[in-house]
Coordinates of C-alpha atoms in Angstrom, one line a residue:
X19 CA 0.0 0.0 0.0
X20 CA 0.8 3.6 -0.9
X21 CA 1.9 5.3 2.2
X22 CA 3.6 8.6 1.3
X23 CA 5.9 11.0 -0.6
X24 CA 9.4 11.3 -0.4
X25 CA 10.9 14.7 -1.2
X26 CA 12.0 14.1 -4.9
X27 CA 9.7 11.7 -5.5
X28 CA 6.6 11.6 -8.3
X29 CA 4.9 8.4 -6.9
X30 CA 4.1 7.8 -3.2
X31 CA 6.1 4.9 -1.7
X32 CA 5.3 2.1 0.9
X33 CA 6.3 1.6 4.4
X34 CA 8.9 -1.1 2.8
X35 CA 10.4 1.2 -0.2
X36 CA 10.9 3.5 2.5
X37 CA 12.8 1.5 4.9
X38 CA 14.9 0.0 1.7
X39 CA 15.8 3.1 0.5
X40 CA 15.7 5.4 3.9
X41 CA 20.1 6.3 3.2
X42 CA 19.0 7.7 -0.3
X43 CA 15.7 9.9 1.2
X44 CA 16.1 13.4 2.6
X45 CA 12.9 13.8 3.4
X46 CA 9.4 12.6 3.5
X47 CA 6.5 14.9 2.5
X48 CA 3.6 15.1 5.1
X49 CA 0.5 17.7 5.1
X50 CA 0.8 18.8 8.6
X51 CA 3.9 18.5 11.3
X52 CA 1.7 15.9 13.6
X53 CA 1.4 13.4 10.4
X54 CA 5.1 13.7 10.5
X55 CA 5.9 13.0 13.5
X56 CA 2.9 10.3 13.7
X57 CA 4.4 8.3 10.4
X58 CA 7.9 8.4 11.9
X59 CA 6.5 6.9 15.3
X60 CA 5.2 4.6 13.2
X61 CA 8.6 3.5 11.5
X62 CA 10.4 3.4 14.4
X63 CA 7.9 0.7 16.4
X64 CA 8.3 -1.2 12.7
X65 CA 12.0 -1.3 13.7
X66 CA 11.7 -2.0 17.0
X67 CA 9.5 -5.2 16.4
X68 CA 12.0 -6.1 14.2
X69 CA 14.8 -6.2 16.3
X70 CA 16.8 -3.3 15.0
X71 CA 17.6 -0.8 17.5
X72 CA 20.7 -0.8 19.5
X73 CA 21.4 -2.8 22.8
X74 CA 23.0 0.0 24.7
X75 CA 23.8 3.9 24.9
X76 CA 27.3 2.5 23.5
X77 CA 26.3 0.7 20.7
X78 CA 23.5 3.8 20.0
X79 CA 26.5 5.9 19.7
X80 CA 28.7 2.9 17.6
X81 CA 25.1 2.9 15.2
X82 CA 24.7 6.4 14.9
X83 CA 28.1 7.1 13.6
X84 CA 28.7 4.5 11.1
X85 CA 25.5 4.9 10.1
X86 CA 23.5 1.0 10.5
X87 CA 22.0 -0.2 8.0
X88 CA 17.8 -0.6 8.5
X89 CA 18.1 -3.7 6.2
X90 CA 16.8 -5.6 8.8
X91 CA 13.7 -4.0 9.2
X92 CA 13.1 -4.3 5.4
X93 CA 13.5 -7.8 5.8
X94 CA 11.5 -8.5 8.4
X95 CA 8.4 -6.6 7.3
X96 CA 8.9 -8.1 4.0
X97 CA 8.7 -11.3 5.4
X98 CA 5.2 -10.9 7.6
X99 CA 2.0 -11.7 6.2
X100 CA 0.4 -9.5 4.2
X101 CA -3.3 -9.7 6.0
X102 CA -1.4 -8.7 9.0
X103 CA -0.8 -4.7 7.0
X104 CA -4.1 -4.9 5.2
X105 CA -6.1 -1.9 5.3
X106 CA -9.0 -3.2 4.6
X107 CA -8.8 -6.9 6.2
X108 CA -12.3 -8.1 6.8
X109 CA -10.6 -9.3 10.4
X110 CA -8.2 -7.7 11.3
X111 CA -7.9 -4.3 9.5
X112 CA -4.2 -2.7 10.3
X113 CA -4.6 0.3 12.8
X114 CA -8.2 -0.5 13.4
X115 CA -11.3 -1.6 15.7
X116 CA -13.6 -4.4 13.6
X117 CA -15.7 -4.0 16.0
X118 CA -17.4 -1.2 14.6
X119 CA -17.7 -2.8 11.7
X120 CA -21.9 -3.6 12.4
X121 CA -22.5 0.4 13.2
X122 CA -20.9 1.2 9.9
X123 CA -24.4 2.0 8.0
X124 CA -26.1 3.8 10.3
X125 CA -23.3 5.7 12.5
X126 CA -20.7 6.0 9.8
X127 CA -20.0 9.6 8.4
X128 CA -17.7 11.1 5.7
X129 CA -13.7 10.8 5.9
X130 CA -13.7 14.1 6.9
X131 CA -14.2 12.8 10.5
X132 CA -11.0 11.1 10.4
X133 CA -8.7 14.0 9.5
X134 CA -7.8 15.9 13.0
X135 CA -7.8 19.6 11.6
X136 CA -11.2 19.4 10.2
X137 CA -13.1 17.9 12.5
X138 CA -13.4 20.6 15.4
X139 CA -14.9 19.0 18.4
X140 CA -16.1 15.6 16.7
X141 CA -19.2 16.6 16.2
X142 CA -19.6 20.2 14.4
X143 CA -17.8 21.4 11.3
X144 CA -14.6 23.1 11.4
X145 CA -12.7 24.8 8.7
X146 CA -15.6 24.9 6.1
X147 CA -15.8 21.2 5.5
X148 CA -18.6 19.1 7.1
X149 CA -18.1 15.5 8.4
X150 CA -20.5 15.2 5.6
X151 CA -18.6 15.9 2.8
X152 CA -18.6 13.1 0.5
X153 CA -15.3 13.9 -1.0
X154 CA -13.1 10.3 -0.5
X155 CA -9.2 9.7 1.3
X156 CA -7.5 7.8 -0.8
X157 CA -5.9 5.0 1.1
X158 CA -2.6 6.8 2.0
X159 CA -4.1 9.3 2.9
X160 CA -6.6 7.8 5.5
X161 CA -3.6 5.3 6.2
X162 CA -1.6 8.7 7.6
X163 CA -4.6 10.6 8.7
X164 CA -5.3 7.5 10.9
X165 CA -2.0 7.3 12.4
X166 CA -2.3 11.4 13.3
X167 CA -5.2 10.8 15.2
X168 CA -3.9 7.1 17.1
X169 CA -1.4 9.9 18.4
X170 CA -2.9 13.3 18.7
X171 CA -6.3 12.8 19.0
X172 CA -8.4 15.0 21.1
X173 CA -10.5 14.4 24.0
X174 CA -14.2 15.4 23.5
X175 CA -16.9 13.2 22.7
X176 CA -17.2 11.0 19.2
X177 CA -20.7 11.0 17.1
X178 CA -21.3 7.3 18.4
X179 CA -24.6 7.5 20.5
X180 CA -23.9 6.6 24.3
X181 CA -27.3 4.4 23.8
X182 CA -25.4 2.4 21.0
X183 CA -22.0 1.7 22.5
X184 CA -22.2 3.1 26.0
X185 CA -20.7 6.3 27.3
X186 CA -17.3 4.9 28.1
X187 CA -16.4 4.4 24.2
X188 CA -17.9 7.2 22.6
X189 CA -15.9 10.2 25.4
X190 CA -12.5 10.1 23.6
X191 CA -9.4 9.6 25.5
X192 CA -6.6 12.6 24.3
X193 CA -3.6 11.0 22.7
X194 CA -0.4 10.4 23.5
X195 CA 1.2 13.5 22.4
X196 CA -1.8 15.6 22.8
X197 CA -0.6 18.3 25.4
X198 CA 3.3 18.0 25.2
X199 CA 5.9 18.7 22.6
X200 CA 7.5 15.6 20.8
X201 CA 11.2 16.3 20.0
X202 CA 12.7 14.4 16.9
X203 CA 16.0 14.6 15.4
X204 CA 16.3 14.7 11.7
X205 CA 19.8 13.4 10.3
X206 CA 20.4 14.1 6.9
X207 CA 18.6 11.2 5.5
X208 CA 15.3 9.2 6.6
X209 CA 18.0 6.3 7.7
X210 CA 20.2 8.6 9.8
X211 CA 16.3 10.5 11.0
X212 CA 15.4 6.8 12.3
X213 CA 18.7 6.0 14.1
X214 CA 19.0 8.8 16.2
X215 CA 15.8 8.2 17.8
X216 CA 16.0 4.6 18.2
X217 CA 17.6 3.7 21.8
X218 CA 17.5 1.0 23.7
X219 CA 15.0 -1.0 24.6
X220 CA 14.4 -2.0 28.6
X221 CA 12.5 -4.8 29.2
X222 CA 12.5 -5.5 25.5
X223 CA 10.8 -3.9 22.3
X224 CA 7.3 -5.1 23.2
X225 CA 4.3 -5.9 21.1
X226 CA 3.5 -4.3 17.9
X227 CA -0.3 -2.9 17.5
X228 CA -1.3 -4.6 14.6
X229 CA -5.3 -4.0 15.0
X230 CA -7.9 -3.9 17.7
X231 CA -8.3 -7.9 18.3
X232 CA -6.3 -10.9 17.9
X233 CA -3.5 -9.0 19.6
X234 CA -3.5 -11.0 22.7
X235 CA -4.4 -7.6 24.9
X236 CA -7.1 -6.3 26.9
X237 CA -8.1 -3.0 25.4
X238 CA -11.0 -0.8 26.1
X239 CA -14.6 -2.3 25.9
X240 CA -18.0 -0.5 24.9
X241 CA -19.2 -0.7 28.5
X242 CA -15.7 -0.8 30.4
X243 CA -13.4 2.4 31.1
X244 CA -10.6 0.2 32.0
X245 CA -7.5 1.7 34.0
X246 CA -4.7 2.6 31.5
X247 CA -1.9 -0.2 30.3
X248 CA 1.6 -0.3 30.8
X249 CA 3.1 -0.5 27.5
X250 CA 5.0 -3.5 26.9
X251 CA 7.4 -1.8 25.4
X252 CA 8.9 0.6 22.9
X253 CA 7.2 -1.5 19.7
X254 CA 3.8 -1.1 21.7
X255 CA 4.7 2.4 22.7
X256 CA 5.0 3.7 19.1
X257 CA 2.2 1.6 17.6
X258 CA -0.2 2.4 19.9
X259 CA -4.2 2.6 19.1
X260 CA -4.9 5.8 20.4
X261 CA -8.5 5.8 18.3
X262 CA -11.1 3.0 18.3
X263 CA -11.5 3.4 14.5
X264 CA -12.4 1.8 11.2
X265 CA -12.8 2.8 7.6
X266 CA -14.6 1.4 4.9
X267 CA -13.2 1.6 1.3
X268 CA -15.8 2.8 -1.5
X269 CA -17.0 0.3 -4.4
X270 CA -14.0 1.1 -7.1
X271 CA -13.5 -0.1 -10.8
X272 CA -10.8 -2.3 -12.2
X273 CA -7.3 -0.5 -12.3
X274 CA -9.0 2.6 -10.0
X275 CA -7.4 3.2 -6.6
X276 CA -8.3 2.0 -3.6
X277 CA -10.3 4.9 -1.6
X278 CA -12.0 5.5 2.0
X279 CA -15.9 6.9 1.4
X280 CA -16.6 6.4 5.1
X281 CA -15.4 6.2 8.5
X282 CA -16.4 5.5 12.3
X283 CA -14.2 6.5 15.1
X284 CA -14.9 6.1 18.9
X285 CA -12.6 5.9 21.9
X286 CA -9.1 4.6 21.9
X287 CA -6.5 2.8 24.3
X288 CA -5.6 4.3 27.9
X289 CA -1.9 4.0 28.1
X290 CA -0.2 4.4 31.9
X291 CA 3.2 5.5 30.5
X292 CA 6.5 5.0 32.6
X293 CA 8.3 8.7 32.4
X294 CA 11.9 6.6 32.8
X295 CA 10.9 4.8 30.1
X296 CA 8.0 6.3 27.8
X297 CA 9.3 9.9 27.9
X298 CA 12.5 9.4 26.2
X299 CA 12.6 13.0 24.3
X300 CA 10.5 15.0 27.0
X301 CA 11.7 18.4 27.9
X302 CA 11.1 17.9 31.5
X303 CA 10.5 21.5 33.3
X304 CA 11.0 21.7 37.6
X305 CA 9.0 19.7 39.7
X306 CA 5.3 20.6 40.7
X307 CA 3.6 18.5 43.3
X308 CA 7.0 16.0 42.9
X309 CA 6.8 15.7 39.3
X310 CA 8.1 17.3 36.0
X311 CA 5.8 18.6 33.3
X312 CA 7.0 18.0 30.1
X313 CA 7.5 21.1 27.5
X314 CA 3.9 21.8 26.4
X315 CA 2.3 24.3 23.3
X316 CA 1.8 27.3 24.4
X317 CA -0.8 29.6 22.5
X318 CA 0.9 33.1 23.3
X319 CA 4.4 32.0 23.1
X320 CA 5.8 30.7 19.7
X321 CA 8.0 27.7 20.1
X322 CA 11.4 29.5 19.0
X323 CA 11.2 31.5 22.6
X324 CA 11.7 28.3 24.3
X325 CA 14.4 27.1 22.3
X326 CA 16.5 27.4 25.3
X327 CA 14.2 24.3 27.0
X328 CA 15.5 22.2 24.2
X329 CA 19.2 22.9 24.7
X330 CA 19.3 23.0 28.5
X331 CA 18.2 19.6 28.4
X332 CA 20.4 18.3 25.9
X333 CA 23.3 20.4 28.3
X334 CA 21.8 18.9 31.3
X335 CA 20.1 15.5 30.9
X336 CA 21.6 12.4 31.9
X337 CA 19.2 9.8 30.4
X338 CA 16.7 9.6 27.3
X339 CA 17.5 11.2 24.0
X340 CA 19.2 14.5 25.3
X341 CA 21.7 12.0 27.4
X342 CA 23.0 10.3 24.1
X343 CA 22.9 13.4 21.9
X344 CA 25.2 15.1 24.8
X345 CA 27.9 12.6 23.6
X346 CA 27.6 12.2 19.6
X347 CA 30.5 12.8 17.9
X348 CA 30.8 11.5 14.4
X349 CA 31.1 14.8 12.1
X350 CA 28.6 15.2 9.1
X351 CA 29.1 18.3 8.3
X352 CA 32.6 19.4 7.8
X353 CA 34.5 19.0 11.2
X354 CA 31.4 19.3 13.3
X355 CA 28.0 17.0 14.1
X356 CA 25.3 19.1 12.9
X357 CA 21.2 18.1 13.5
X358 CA 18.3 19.5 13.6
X359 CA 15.9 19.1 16.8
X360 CA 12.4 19.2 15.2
X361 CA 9.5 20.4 17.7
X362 CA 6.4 19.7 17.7
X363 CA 2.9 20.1 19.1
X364 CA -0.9 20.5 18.9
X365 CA -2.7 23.5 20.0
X366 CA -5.9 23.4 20.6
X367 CA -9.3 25.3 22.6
X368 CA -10.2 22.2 24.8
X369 CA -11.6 20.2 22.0
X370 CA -10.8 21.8 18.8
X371 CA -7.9 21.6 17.2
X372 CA -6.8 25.2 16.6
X373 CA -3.0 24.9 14.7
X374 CA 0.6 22.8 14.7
X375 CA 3.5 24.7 16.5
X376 CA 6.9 23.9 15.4
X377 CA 10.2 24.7 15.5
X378 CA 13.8 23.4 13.6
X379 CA 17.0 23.9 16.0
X380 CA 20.2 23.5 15.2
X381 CA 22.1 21.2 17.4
X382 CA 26.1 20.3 17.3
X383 CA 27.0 17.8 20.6
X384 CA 30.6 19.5 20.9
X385 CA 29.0 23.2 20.7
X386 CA 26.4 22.1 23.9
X387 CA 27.0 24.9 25.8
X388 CA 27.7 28.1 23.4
X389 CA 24.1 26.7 21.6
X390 CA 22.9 27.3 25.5
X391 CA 23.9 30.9 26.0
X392 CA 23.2 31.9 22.7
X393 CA 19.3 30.5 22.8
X394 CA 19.6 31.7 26.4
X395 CA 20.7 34.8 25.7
X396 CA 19.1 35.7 22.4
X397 CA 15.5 35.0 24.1
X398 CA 16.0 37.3 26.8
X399 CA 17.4 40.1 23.9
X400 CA 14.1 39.9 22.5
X401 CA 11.9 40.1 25.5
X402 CA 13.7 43.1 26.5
X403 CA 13.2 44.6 23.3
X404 CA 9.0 43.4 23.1
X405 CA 8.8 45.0 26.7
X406 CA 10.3 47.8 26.1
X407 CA 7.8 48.2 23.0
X408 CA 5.1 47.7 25.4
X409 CA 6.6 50.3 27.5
X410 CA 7.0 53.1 24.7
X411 CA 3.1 51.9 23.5
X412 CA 2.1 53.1 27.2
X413 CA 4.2 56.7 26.9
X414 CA 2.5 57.5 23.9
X415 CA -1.0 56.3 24.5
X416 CA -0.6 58.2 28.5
X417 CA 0.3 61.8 26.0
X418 CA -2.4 61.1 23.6
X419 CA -5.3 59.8 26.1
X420 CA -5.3 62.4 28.8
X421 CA -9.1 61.3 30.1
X422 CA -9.5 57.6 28.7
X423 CA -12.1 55.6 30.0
X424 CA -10.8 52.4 31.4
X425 CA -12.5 50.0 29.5
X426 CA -11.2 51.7 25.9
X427 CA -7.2 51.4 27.0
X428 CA -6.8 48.1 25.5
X429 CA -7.5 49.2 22.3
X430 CA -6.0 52.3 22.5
X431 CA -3.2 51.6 23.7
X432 CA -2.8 48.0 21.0
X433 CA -2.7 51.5 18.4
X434 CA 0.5 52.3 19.6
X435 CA 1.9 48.6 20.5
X436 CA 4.8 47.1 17.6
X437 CA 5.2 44.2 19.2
X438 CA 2.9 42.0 17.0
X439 CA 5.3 43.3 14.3
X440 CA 8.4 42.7 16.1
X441 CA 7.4 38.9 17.3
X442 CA 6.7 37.5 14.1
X443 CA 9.7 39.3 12.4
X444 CA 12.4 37.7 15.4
X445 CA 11.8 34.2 14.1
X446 CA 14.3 34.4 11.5
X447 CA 17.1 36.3 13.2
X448 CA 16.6 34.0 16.0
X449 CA 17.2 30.7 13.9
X450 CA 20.3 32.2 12.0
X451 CA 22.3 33.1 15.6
X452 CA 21.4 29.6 16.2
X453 CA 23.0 28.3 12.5
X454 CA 26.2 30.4 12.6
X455 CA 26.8 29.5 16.9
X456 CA 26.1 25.4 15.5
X457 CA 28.7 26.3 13.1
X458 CA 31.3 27.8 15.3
X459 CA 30.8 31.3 14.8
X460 CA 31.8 33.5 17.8
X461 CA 28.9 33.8 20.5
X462 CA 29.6 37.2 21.6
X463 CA 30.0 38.7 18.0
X464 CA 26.5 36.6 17.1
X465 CA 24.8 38.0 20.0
X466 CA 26.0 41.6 19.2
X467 CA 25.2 42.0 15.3
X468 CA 21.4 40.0 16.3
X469 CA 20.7 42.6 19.1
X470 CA 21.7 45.2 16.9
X471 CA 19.2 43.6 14.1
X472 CA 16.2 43.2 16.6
X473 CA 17.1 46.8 18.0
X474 CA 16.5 48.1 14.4
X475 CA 13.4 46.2 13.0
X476 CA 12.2 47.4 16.5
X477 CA 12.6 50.9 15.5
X478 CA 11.3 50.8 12.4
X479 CA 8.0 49.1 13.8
X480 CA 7.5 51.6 16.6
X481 CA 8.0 54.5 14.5
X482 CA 5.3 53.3 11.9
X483 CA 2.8 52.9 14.7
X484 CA 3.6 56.1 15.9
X485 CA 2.8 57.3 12.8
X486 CA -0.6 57.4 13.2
X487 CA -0.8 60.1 15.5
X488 CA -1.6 63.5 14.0
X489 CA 0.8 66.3 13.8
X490 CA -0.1 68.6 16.2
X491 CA 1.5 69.4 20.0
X492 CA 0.0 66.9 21.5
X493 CA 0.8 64.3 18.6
X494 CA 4.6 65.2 18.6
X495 CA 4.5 64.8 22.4
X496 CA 3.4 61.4 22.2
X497 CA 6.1 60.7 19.7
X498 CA 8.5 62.6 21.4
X499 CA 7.7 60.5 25.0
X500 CA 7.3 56.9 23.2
X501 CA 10.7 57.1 21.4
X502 CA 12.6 58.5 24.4
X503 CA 11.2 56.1 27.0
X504 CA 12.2 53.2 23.8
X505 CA 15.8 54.3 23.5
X506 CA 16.2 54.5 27.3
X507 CA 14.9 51.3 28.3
X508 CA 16.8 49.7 25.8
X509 CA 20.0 51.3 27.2
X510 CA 19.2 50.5 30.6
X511 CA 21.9 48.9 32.8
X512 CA 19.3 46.4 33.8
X513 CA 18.9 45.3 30.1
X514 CA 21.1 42.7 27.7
X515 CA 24.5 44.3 27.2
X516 CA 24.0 43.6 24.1
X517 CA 21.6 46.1 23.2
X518 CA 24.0 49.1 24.7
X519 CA 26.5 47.3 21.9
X520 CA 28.7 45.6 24.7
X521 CA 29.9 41.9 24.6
X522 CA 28.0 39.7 27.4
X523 CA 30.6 38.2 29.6

């Protein structure tokens, strides 16, 4: 079966052309950062229930650098039975809950349904396209959209009456990546993608989810909210069902392609993960109550400002990915390892999915902690320059609002306030300290010429909004106060040296 698109590529390939030609692949094409991250969960249980993955943090480090080949894993899942990866098995369907299969008729609704960004809460329409729509998935398509939802799926409440199948299937159960970032790191190729985040398996790889039944595990009933499952290991972990689903392929002509008309979807598994074991790329924040969140989306803070999460732990860490990266030292580009840590997460308003956050950082073992204080620092450069934004937005509006009423300052003072302008526009100078410090460049000199960049978009932005004030006394005033209190804030001795175009030390 047609699973997806590598970059280069004019026809989509399978799960097995992948693995057989993951050292010539740079990249595999997805429609949204969760279906990436979902397909390459999904490759890496496929390796792990076929043995390959390394035995320690030694041999990780032995694999990593002279590259191991994933033959293996070709080999094996050439070798298994093809009903066991049908789509469509009248049994067993791969990824899926036959059980469904007698509510199909009457419950079932439009692919739509299956596809996490368009589905809102599971039961209105989001995004202009009801769960209605007749328009078909073709099978690689539902195949991918499936796996997105096994791993991100919202909680809510599925269209399945609670008369039907009983409450404790139809309230979904969020996924397993619903709420926290997922950090993977992309080599050059798919192969050297697939190594890095392989480790080794305690306990052994585990199980892989094949489909609902026949799998030799007690999963959630239609009357029964059972307590969550220990995964049996990394296989299981990856493979996971997080969706009680099944799709039904339409009626198709000889030669046409196979295509998904309608689906059903109801709650998935309840997993009770192990954080020394099931958490291997967390970014683990301090304790609360005696535990450590991982690094969740945030809906007012764009991933890039918390960069410095992702390093610290990679600095810091002991076990897990970040512990091995710490330690990699095989170069790949020119004298020096060079990766990217790819972020990822799903924000959303309760039960609707609202957008994918993401974030590629450079990251070179040897450079650990220069990649620190330059994340580090350049964060706290540009939150110095946003607040002193907010701070010249309050001068101005204080000159040009002598009498405001309280509940119109918001908006009055927003007129004045550059920092949706100067967010946005950081991004970029952000990422390229990051490049030239994985690259060797000097931190200092980096930090100085990016201050000096941010200091000047800054400028620019505040003195368009200020433009908007009208040229009288009271107009130039406001100008007058808003720039000043600007240019002194960002010279303040309690500010970044590096905006007062000193060297941090």
């Amino acid at each position: 079966m047609p699973v997806v698109t590598a970059e280069g590529e004019s026809a989509e390939l399978s799960l097995l052309d992948v693995l057989r030609r993951a050292e010539d692949l740079s990249h595999l094409s997805c429609s949204t950062p969760g279906e990436g991250v979902a397909l390459v969960d999904y490759l890496l249980a496929i390796c792990f229930a076929s043995g390959v993955f390394p035995g320690s943090t030694e041999e990780w480090h032995v694999w990593v650098a002279e590259r191991q080949g994933l033959g293996r894993a070709a080999e094996w899942l050439a070798g298994e039975p093809d009903d066991a990866w049908d789509l469509f098995h009248p049994e067993r369907p791969l990824g899926q809950n036959i059980l469904l299969g007698h509510l199909m008729a009457e419950h079932g609704t439009g692919p739509a349904q299956l596809v996490l960004e368009r589905v809102g809460d599971y039961v209105q329409f989001f995004d202009h396209h009801h769960l209605e729509h007749p328009a078909s998935l073709t099978a690689a398509e539902a195949f991918r959209a499936m796996l997105t939802q096994h791993v991100y799926g919202l909680s809510g409440r599925a269209r399945i009456s609670g008369k039907t199948l009983g409450p404790r299937l139809t309230n979904l159960s969020a996924g397993r990546l619903q709420g926290r970032i997922r950090v993977v790191v992309q080599g050059r190729m798919v192969g050297d993608t697939l190594r890095m985040n392989l480790y080794p398996a305690a306990g052994g790889p585990g199980r892989f989810n094949h489909s609902w039944t026949g799998e030799g595990v007690d999963r959630r009933t239609f009357d029964v909210r059972p307590p969550g499952r220990a995964t049996s290991g990394p296989a299981d972990l990856h493979s996971y069902l997080g969706r009680s689903v099944l799709l039904q392929a339409a009626p198709r002509k000889d030669g046409e392609s196979v295509m998904v008309d309608r689906v059903l979807i109801g709650a998935g598994e309840l997993l009770t993960l192990d954080p020394e074991r099931d958490l291997e790329d967390a970014v683990l924040g301090k304790k609360i109550n005696g535990h450590r969140k991982p690094l969740w989306p945030s809906p007012t803070r764009a991933l890039w400002r918390n960069a410095h999460s992702l390093y610290a732990a990679a600095r810091d860490e002991e076990k897990g990915l970040f512990g091995r990266l710490r330690d990699l030292t095989f170069p790949t580009q020119g004298n020096r390892t060079v990766c990217r840590l790819w972020a990822v997460g799903l924000l959303a308003n309760k039960t609707v999915a609202s957008t994918w956050t993401e974030g590629f950082f450079p990251y070179a073992p040897s450079l650990g902690e220069e990649l620190c204080v330059a994340s580090r620092r350049g964060s706290d450069i540009a939150e110095h320059v946003a607040w002193s934004l907010e701070r010249a937005a309050y001068a101005a509006w204080k000159v040009q609002y002598p009498n405001p009423k309280p509940a119109d300052r918001p908006a009055q003072q927003a007129r004045f306030d550059a920092r949706r302008e100067f967010w946005p526009d950081a991004e970029a100078p952000f990422l390229r300290l990051l490049e030239a410090t994985a690259y060797g460049d000097p931190v200092p000199l980096s930090l100085l010429g990016y201050a000096g960049e941010l200091r000047t978009h800054a400028e620019e932005f505040l003195r368009n909004r200020l433009d908007s004030l009208p040229h009288n006394a009271r107009g130039l005033q406001a100008r007058a106060r808003a720039e000043r209190r600007f240019h002194d804030d960002l010279a303040s001795p309690k500010g970044p040296e590096e905006l007062r175009g000193e060297t941090y030390t």
